[in-house]
Short mmCIF file of C-alpha atoms and ligand atoms in Angstrom, two decimals:
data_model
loop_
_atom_site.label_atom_id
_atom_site.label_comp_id
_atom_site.label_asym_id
_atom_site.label_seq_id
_atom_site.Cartn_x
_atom_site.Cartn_y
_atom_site.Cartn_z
CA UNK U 293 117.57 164.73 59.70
CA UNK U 294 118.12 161.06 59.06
CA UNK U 295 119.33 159.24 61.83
CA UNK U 296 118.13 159.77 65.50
CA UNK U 297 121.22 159.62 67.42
CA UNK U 298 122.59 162.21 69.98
CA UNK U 299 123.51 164.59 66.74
CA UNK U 300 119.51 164.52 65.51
CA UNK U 301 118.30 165.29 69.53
CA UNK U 302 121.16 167.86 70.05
CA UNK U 303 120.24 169.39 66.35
CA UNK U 304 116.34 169.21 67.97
CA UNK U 305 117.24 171.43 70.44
CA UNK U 306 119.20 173.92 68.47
CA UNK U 307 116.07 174.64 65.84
CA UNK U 308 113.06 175.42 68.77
CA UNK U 309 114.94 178.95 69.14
CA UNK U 310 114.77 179.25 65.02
CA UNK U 311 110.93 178.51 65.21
CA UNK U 312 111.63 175.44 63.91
CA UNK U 313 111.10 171.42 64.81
CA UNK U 314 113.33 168.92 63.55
CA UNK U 315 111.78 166.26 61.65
CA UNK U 316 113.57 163.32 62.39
CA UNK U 317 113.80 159.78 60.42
CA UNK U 318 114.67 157.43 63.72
CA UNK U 319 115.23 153.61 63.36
CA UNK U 320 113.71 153.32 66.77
CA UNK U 321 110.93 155.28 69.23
CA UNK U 322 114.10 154.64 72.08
CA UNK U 323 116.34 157.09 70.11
CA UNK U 324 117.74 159.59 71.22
CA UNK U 325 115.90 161.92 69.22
CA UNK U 326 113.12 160.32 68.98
CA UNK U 327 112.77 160.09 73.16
CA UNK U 328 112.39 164.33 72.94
CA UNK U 329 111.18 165.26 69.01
CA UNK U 330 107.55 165.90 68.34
CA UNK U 331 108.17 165.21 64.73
CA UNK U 332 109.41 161.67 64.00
CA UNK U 333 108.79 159.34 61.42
CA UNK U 334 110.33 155.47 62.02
CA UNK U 335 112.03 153.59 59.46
CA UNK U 336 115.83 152.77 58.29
CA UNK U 337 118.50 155.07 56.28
CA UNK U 338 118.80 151.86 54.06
CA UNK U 339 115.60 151.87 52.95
CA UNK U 340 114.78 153.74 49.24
CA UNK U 341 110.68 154.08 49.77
CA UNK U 342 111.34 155.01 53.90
CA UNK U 343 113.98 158.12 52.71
CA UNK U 344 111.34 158.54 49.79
CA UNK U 345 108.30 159.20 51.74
CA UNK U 346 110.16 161.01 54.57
CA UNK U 347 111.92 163.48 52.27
CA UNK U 348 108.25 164.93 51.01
CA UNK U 349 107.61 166.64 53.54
CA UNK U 350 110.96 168.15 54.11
CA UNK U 351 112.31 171.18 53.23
CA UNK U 352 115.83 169.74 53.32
CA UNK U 353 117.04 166.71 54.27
CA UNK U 354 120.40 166.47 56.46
CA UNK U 355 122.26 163.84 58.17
CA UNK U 356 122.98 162.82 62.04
CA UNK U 357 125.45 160.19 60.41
CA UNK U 358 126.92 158.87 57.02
CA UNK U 359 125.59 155.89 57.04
CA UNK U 360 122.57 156.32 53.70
CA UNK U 361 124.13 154.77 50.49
CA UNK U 362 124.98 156.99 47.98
CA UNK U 363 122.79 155.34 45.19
CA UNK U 364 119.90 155.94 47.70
CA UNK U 365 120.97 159.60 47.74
CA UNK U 366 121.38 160.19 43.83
CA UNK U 367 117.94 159.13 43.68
CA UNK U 368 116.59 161.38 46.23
CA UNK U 369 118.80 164.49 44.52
CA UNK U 370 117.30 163.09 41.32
CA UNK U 371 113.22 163.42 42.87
CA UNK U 372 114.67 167.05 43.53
CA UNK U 373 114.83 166.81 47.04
CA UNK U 374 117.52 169.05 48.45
CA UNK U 375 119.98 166.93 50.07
CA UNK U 376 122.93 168.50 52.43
CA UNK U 377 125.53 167.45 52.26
CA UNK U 378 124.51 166.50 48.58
CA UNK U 379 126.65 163.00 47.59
CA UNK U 380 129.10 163.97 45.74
CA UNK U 381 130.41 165.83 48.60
CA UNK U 382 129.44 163.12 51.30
CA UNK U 383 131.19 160.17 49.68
CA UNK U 384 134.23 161.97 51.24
CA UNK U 385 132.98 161.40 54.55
CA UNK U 386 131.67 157.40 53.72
CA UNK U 387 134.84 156.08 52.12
CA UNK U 388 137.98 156.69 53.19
CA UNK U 389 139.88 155.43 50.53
CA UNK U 390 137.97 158.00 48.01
CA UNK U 391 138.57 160.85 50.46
CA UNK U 392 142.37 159.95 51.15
CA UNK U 393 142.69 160.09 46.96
CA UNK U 394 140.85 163.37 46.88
CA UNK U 395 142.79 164.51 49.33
CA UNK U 396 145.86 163.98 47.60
CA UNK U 397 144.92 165.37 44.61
CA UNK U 398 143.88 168.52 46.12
CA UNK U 399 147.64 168.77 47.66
CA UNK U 400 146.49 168.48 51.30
CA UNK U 401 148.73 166.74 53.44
CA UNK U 402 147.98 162.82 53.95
CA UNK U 403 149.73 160.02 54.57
CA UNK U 404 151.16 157.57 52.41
CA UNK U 405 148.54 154.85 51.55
CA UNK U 406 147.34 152.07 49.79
CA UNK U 407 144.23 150.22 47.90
CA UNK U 408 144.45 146.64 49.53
CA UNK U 409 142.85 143.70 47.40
CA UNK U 410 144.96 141.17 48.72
CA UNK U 411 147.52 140.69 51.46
CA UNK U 412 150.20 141.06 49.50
CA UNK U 413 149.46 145.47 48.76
CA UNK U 414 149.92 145.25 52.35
CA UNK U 415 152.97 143.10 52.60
CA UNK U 416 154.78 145.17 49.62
CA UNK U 417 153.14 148.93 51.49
CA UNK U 418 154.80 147.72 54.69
CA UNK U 419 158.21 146.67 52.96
CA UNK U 420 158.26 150.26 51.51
CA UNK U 421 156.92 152.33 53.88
CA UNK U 422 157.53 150.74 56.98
CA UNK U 423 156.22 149.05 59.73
CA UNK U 424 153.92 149.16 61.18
CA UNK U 425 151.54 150.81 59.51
CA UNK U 426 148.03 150.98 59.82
CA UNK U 427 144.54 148.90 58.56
CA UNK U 428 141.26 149.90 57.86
CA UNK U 429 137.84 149.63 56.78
CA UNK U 430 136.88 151.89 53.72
CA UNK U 431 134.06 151.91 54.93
CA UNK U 432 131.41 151.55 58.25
CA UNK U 433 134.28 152.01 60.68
CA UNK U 434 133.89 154.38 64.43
CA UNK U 435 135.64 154.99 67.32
CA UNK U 436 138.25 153.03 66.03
CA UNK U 437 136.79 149.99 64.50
CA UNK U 438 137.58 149.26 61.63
CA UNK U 439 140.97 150.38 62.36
CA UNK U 440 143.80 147.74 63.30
CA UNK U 441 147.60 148.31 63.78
CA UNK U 442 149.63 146.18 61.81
CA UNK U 443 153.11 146.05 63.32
CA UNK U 444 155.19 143.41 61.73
CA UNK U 445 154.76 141.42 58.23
CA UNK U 446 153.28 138.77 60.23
CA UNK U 447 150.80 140.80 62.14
CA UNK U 448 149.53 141.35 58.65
CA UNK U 449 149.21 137.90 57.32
CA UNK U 450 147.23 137.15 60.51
CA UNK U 451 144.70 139.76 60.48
CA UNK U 452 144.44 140.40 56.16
CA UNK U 453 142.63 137.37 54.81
CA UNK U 454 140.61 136.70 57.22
CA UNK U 455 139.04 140.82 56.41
CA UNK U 456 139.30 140.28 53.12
CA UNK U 457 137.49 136.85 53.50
CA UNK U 458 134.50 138.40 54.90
CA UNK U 459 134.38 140.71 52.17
CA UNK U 460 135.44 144.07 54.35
CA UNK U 461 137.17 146.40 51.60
CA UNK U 462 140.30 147.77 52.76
CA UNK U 463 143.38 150.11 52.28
CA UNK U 464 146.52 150.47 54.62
CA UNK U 465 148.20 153.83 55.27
CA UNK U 466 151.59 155.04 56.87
CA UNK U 467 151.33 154.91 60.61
CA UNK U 468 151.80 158.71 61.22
CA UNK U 469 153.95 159.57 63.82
CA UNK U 470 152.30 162.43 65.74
CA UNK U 471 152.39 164.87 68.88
CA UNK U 472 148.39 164.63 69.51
CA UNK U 473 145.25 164.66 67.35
CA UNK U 474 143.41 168.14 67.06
CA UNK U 475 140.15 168.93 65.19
CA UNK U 476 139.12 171.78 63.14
CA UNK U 477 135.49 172.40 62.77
CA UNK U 478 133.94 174.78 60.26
CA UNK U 479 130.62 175.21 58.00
CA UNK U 480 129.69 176.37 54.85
CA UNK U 481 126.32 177.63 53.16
CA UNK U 482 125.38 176.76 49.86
CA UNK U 483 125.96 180.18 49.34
CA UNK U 484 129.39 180.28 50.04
CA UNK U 485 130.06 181.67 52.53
CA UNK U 486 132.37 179.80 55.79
CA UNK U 487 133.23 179.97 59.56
CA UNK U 488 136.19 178.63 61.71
CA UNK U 489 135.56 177.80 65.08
CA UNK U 490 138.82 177.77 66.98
CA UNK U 491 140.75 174.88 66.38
CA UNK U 492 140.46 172.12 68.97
CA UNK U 493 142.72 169.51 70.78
CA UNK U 494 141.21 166.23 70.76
CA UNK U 495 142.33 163.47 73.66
CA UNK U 496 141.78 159.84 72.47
CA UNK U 497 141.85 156.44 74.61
CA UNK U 498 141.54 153.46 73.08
CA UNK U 499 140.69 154.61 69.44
CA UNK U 500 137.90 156.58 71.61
CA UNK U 501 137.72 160.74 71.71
CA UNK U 502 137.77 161.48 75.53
CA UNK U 503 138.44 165.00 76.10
CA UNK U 504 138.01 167.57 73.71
CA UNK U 505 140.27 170.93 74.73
CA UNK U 506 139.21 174.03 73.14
CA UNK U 507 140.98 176.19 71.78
CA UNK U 508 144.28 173.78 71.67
CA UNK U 509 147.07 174.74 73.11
CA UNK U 510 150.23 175.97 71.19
CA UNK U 511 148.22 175.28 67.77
CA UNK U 512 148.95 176.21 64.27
CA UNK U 513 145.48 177.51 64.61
CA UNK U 514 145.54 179.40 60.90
CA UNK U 515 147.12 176.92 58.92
CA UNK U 516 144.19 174.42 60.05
CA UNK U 517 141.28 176.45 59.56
CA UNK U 518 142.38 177.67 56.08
CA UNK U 519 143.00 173.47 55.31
CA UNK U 520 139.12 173.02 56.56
CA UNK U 521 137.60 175.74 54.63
CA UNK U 522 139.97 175.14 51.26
CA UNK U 523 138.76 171.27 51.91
CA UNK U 524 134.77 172.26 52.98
CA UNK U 525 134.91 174.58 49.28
CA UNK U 526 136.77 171.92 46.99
CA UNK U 527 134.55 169.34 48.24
CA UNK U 528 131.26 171.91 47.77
CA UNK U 529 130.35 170.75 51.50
CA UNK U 530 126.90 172.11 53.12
CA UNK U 531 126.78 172.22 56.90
CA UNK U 532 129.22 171.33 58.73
CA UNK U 533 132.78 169.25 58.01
CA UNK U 534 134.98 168.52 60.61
CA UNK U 535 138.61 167.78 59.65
CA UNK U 536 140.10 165.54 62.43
CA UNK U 537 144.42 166.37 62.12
CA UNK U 538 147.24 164.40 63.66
CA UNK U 539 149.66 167.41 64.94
CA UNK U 540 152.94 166.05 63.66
CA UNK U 541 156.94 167.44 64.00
CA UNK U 542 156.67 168.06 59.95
CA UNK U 543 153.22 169.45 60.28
CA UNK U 544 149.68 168.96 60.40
CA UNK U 545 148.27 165.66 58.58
CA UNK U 546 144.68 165.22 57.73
CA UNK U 547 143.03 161.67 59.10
CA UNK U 548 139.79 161.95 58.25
CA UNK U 549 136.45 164.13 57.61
CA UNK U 550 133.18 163.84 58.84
CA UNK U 551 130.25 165.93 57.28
CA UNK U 552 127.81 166.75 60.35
CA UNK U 553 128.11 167.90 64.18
CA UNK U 554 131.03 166.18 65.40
CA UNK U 555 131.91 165.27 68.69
CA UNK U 556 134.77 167.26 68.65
CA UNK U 557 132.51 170.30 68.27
CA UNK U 558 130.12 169.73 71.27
CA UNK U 559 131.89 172.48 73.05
CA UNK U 560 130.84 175.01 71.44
CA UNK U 561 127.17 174.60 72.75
CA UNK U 562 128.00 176.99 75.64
CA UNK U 563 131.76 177.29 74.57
CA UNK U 564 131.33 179.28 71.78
CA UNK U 565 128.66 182.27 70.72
CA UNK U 566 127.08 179.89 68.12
CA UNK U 567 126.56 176.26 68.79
CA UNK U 568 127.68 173.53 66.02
CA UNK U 569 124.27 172.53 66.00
CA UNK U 570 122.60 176.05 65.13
CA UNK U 571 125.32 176.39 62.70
CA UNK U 572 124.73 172.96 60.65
CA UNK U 573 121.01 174.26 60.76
CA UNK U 574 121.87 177.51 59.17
CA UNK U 575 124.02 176.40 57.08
CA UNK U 576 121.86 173.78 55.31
CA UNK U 577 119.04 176.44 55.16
CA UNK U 578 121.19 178.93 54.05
CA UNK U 579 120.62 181.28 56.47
CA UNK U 580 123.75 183.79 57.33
CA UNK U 581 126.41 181.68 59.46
CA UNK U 582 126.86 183.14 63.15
CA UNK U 583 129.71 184.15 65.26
CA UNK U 584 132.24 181.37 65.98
CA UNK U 585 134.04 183.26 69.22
CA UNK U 586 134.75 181.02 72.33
CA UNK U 587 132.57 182.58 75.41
CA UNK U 588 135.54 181.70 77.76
CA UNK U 589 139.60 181.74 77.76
CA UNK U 590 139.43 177.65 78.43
CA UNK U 591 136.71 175.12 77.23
CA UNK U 592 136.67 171.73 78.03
CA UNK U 593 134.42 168.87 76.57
CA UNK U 594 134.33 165.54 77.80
CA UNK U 595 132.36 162.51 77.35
CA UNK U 596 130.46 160.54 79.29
CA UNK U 597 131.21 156.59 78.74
CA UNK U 598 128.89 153.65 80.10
CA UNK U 599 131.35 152.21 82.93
CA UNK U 600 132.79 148.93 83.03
CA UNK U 601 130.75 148.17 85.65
CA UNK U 602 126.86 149.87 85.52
CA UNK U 603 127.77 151.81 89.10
CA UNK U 604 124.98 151.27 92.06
CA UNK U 605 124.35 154.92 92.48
CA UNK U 606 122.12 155.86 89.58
CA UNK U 607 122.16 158.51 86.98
CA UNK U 608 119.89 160.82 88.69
CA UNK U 609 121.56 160.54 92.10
CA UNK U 610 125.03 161.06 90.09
CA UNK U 611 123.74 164.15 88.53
CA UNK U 612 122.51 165.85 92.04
CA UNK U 613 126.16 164.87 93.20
CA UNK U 614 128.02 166.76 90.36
CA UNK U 615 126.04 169.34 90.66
CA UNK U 616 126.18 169.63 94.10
CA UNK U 617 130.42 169.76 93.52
CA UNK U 618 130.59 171.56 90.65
CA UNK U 619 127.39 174.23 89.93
CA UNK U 620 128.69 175.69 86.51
CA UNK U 621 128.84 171.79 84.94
CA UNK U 622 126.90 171.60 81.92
CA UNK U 623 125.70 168.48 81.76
CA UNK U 624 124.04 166.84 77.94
CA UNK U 625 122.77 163.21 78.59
CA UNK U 626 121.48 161.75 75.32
CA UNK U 627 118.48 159.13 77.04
CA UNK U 628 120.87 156.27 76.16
CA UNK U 629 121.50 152.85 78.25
CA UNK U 630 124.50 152.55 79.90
CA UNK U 631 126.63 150.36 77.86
CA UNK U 632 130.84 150.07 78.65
CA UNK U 633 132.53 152.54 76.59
CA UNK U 634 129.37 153.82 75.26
CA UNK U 635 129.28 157.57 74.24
CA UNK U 636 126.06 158.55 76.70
CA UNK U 637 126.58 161.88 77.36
CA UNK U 638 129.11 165.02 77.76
CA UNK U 639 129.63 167.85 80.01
CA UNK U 640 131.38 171.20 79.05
CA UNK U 641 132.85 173.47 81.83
CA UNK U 642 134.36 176.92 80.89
CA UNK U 643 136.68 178.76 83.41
CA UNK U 644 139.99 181.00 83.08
CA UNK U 645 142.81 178.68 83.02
CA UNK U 646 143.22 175.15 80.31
CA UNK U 647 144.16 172.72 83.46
CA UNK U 648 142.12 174.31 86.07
CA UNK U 649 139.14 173.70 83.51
CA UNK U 650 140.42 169.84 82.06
CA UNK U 651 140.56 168.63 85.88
CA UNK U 652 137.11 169.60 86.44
CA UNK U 653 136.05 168.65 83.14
CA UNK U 654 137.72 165.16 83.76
CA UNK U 655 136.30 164.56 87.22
CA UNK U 656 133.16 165.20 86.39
CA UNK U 657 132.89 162.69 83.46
CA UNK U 658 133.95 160.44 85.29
CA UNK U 659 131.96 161.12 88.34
CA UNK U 660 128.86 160.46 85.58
CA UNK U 661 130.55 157.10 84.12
CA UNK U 662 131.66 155.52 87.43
CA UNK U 663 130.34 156.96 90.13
CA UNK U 664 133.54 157.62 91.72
CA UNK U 665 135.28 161.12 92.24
CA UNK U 666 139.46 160.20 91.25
CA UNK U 667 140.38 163.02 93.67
CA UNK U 668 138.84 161.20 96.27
CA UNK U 669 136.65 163.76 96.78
CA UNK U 670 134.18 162.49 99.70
CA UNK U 671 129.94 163.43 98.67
CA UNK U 672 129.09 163.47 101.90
CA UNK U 673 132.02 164.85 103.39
CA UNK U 674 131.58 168.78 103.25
CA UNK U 675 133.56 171.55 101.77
CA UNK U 676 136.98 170.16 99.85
P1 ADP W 194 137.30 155.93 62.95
O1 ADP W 194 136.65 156.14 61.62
O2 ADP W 194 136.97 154.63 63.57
O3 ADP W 194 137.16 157.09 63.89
P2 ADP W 194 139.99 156.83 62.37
O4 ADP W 194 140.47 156.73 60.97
O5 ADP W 194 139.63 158.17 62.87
O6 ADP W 194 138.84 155.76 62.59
O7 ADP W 194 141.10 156.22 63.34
C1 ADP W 194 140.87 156.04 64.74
C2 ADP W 194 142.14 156.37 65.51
O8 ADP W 194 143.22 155.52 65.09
C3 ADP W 194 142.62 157.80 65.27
O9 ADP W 194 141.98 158.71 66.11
C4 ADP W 194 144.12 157.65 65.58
O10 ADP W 194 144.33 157.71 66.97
C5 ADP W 194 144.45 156.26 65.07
N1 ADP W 194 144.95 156.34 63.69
C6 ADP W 194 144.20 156.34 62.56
N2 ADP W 194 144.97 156.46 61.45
C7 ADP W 194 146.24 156.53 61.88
C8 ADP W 194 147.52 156.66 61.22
N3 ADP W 194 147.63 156.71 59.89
N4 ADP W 194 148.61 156.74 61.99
C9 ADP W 194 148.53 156.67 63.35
N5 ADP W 194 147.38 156.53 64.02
C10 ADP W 194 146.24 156.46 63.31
#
């Protein structure tokens, strides 16, 4: 796998039960992956001769992000290593302006949008469509940067050239009224064949994915699934593709793709009988896909983000607290540094009942961020 984040160590621990190790190209021995895989080789996902070298002595060579440029990858496919998600598929998931044309030509629904090379495609996109609308990156952009909100004329003439100046390629779309933002995750195997997972409701603050709520409530569950598998085959995907969807009052609306474990899928670890990480693993080796099923009525994902303030009470202590509260957490730190807003961990709790399962789900993230139980909830203070 290239790339050593939380994906490539949560990937790691998916392939010991398939008699496999992950070998793992890491920018850094402090990765996440590299902190707990036997089987890591150092050097960067822009560098030709690095990818070159490590891809001899794979079998297959994956990806923990999009980040490898696709001239970098034709050459690898052209050495005949086996690449999965091979380019041509992956550009999808690097460029949004390719994947929102593709898109359209396949008839799925997006939203209006744009090519910007100067303010003025925005100015004229605005005057048609409406304001505002929305700004972004082609390319390079997460948890919402590279996204900005445009919501007058003048907004626009502020924020444009100054992008453009410092040579960020962009495109403007409609801003898409919606209900909430849902996810549907599947995979595919080079031989053909898919899965659905069930589809997913994903809770956003601040451009940021904070709860994940599985399966979503009141979903047009079919209609998304068949979109991510008619998407995952048109775009000859391998592994996994996760199709994030704004939920709209005129239907679903496709925002964007990603081509590896998603966040949106870390659920299904002990949410669902097969993990998203086993699955990208089979998938890319072509091994038979497995059983997609939630294990429980209500799943709930949600991250863990550095605080605002690092809290006094440290991570260990924090963990022997939650667990103390709430014994069926399951709790996925990724070896990171507490940064604000930084993605450090998750914990999934499964139970009977959607908002029985979110409020625990909730308190405990933030009991890991903060330090602070937002019930009130008193450590030291007994039963509750
Ligand atoms: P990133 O690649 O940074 O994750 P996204 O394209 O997923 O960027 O956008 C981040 C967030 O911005 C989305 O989750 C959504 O909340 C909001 N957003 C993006 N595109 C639109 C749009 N066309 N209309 C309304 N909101 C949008």
């Amino acid at each position: 796998m290239i790339g050593g984040g939380q994906l490539a160590r949560m990937t790691h621990q998916a392939a010991i039960p398939l008699g496999q190790s992950l070998r793992v190209l890491a920018e850094s021995d402090s990765d996440p992956a590299a902190l707990v895989a036997r089987d890591v080789e150092l050097g960067k996902h822009t560098d030709l001769d690095a990818l070159r070298a490590f891809a001899k002595s794979c079998d297959v060579i994956t990806f923990d992000h999009e980040h490898v440029p696709q001239e970098h990858l034709h050459a690898l496919v052209a050495d005949g290593v086996k690449v999965f998600p091979g380019p041509d598929a992956l550009v999808h998931a690097q460029d949004k302006l390719v994947m929102r044309a593709r898109l359209a030509e396949l008839g799925a629904p997006v939203p209006p949008f744009s090519a910007v090379l100067e303010t003025a495609d925005v100015l004229r996109f605005g005057a048609r469509h409406g304001w505002p609308c929305v700004l972004k990156a082609v390319r390079g952009g997460y948890d919402g940067r590279g996204v900005w909100m445009l919501n007058t004329p003048q907004s626009a003439q502020r924020v444009v050239p100054e992008l453009l100046a410092a040579g960020t390629p962009l495109m403007v779309e409609q801003c898409v009224p919606m209900r909430r933002e849902l996810s549907a995750l599947v995979a595919r195997s080079p031989f053909g064949q898919g899965a659905a997972w069930p589809l997913v409701e994903t809770v956003q603050s601040d451009g940021i994915c904070v709860e994940v709520l599985a399966p979503a409530p009141d979903a047009p569950v079919e209609e998304a699934q068949e979109l991510a598998l008619k998407i995952a085959g048109a775009l000859g995907v391998v592994g996994l593709l996760a199709v994030e969807l704004f939920d709209t009052a005129h239907g679903l609306v496709v925002n964007e793709l990603a081509m590896r474990p998603h966040n949106s899928g870390h659920w299904t670890i002990e949410g669902a009988r097969t993990s998203q990480f086993e699955q990208h693993l089979r998938a890319v080796l072509d091994y038979p896909l497995g059983a997609t099923d939630l294990a429980a009525p209500a799943v709930v994902m949600a991250n863990v983000l550095g605080a605002a303030d690092v809290p006094e009470m440290g991570p260990d202590e924090r963990l022997h607290h939650l667990f103390a509260r709430f014994p069926d957490a399951h709790v996925h730190l990724y070896g990171k540094a507490e940064r604000p807003g930084r993605k450090i961990g998750h914990v999934t709790l499964l139970g009977e009942r959607m908002d029985d399962v979110r409020q625990r789900a909730r308190l405990a993230a933030h009991w890991l961020s903060d330090g602070v139980w937002l019930d009130g909830y008193e450590i030291h203070g007994g039963q509750q």
